[in-house]
Amino acid sequence: MKVLGIESSCDETAAAIVEQNNQGELVLLSNVVASSIDLHTEFGGVVPEIAARSHIESITPVIEQAMKQANCTWSGIDGIAVTYGPGLGGSLLVGVLSARTLAIVKNKPIYGINHVLAHVYSAFLGSSTIDGYKFSRQKPQFPLLALIVSGGHTQLVLFKDVGNYKVLGRTHDDAIGEAFDKVAKILGLPYPGGPSISKLANSGDPDKYPLPKARLSDYFGFSFSGLKTAVLRTAQNAIGEDYNFPSHELSGRLNDTQKANLAASFQNIAAQTVVDKLELACKQFSPKSVVIAGGVAANQELRKQAQKRLSTPVIYPDIKLCTDNAAMIAATCLLTKNSPADDPFSLEINPSLSMVEN
Ligand code: KG4
Ligand code: ZN
């Protein structure tokens, strides 16, 4: 059974083909991602109109390339899976309308997929026919504790089984990736902030600036906006200014050592914050596996702290499958294939789609 996945919820236009073999293993046959990130860098974040226009230009060549890379013809495709939410409205529309058109023209069933859920299921991809992918030797097992850490989401979810889950906690304000992006902006680093913060943090002292961890009455909830503001105040203080000093002028006044120390101190507390909650949830629910997925799962400090503090094995998707991709969309469709197909004439986007519990 082969599924074509299509993803366009933010600034990546992606298509991939995943096959479920006779042993039930999910095999990656192709994975194509075209990012419009370079077009957004000068604005310090994703500009929705630019992202949508870029998806329109890229979607057809990206799908064609995914078919070619998998050596696949339309007769070999059993279904089309597409992200219908959450995400940017204009961006989601391009993927969903393309998938709907293909489903009608090629006479294939169509399945709308939740992007956040798909980040977790990316860890279930087990092998690939294309080079350059590393898969965990351990297969995810239930009960499974999943931490989704991306630019738009920070959620802790407990899965009893595929499709049977409970959201234990989510962020009350900024997502962790958003905090990386905002702190990077304060330090004058390019967007996206995660990779640039972690690179700079390598030469910094993580204990130089004591930064606060949010205390919430919501046991498994997260909050990152206070940490971001604390970085701002600490940076202002480091150059001898008060809270009135404009944040956009800070990077010109901070020296390289101060920037590296701020990056390392922030990264250390951000990683500790999510690993604290993972540790609590592991103690309370004794999962057989932990999955950390989403763009921030690429962060090496987070991986180091998780390895040190958690006794449950942690499974990470291949690093190329941590950030947005369509392989996770196709994989989710195959794992939840008992779900009924959607109507290709009426499948709508849902930009604020949340995880629907059962
Ligand atoms: O999952 P993703 O590609 O898109 C969303 O669904 O949001 O995640 C993108 C986020 C960005 O905020 C980016 O700064 C962050 O992931 N990120 C990282 C790293 N690589 C990407 N954060 C920390 N460390 C990294 N190495
Ligand atoms: Zn994502």
JSON list of C-alpha atoms in Angstrom, two decimals, residues 23 34 42 46 65-66 68 75 91 101 120 137 164 172 182 201 226 238 245-246 269 307 309 313 340 351:
[
{"chain": "A", "resi": 23, "resn": "GLN", "atom": "CA", "xyz": [5.57, -6.81, 7.59]},
{"chain": "A", "resi": 34, "resn": "ALA", "atom": "CA", "xyz": [11.08, 22.99, -1.10]},
{"chain": "A", "resi": 42, "resn": "GLU", "atom": "CA", "xyz": [14.92, 39.45, 5.77]},
{"chain": "A", "resi": 46, "resn": "VAL", "atom": "CA", "xyz": [7.38, 33.71, 7.95]},
{"chain": "A", "resi": 65, "resn": "GLN", "atom": "CA", "xyz": [9.72, 15.04, -8.19]},
{"chain": "A", "resi": 66, "resn": "ALA", "atom": "CA", "xyz": [8.39, 12.87, -5.34]},
{"chain": "A", "resi": 68, "resn": "LYS", "atom": "CA", "xyz": [9.94, 10.38, -9.89]},
{"chain": "A", "resi": 75, "resn": "SER", "atom": "CA", "xyz": [-1.57, 3.58, -10.92]},
{"chain": "A", "resi": 91, "resn": "SER", "atom": "CA", "xyz": [-0.59, 27.93, 2.76]},
{"chain": "A", "resi": 101, "resn": "THR", "atom": "CA", "xyz": [-7.87, 18.07, -7.57]},
{"chain": "A", "resi": 120, "resn": "VAL", "atom": "CA", "xyz": [4.71, 12.19, 16.32]},
{"chain": "A", "resi": 137, "resn": "ARG", "atom": "CA", "xyz": [16.81, 0.78, 15.82]},
{"chain": "A", "resi": 164, "resn": "ASN", "atom": "CA", "xyz": [-5.92, 6.87, 21.07]},
{"chain": "A", "resi": 172, "resn": "HIS", "atom": "CA", "xyz": [-0.07, 28.75, 27.28]},
{"chain": "A", "resi": 182, "resn": "LYS", "atom": "CA", "xyz": [12.48, 35.54, 19.20]},
{"chain": "A", "resi": 201, "resn": "ALA", "atom": "CA", "xyz": [25.58, 28.42, 22.38]},
{"chain": "A", "resi": 226, "resn": "GLY", "atom": "CA", "xyz": [8.45, 34.92, 30.37]},
{"chain": "A", "resi": 238, "resn": "ALA", "atom": "CA", "xyz": [24.35, 43.30, 30.47]},
{"chain": "A", "resi": 245, "resn": "PHE", "atom": "CA", "xyz": [16.28, 50.32, 25.76]},
{"chain": "A", "resi": 246, "resn": "PRO", "atom": "CA", "xyz": [14.90, 49.25, 22.33]},
{"chain": "A", "resi": 269, "resn": "ILE", "atom": "CA", "xyz": [16.70, 26.62, 30.49]},
{"chain": "A", "resi": 307, "resn": "GLN", "atom": "CA", "xyz": [19.40, 11.21, 27.52]},
{"chain": "A", "resi": 309, "resn": "ARG", "atom": "CA", "xyz": [17.67, 12.39, 32.80]},
{"chain": "A", "resi": 313, "resn": "PRO", "atom": "CA", "xyz": [14.42, 5.18, 25.67]},
{"chain": "A", "resi": 340, "resn": "PRO", "atom": "CA", "xyz": [-12.78, 6.74, 6.52]},
{"chain": "A", "resi": 351, "resn": "PRO", "atom": "CA", "xyz": [-6.06, 26.55, 10.38]}
]
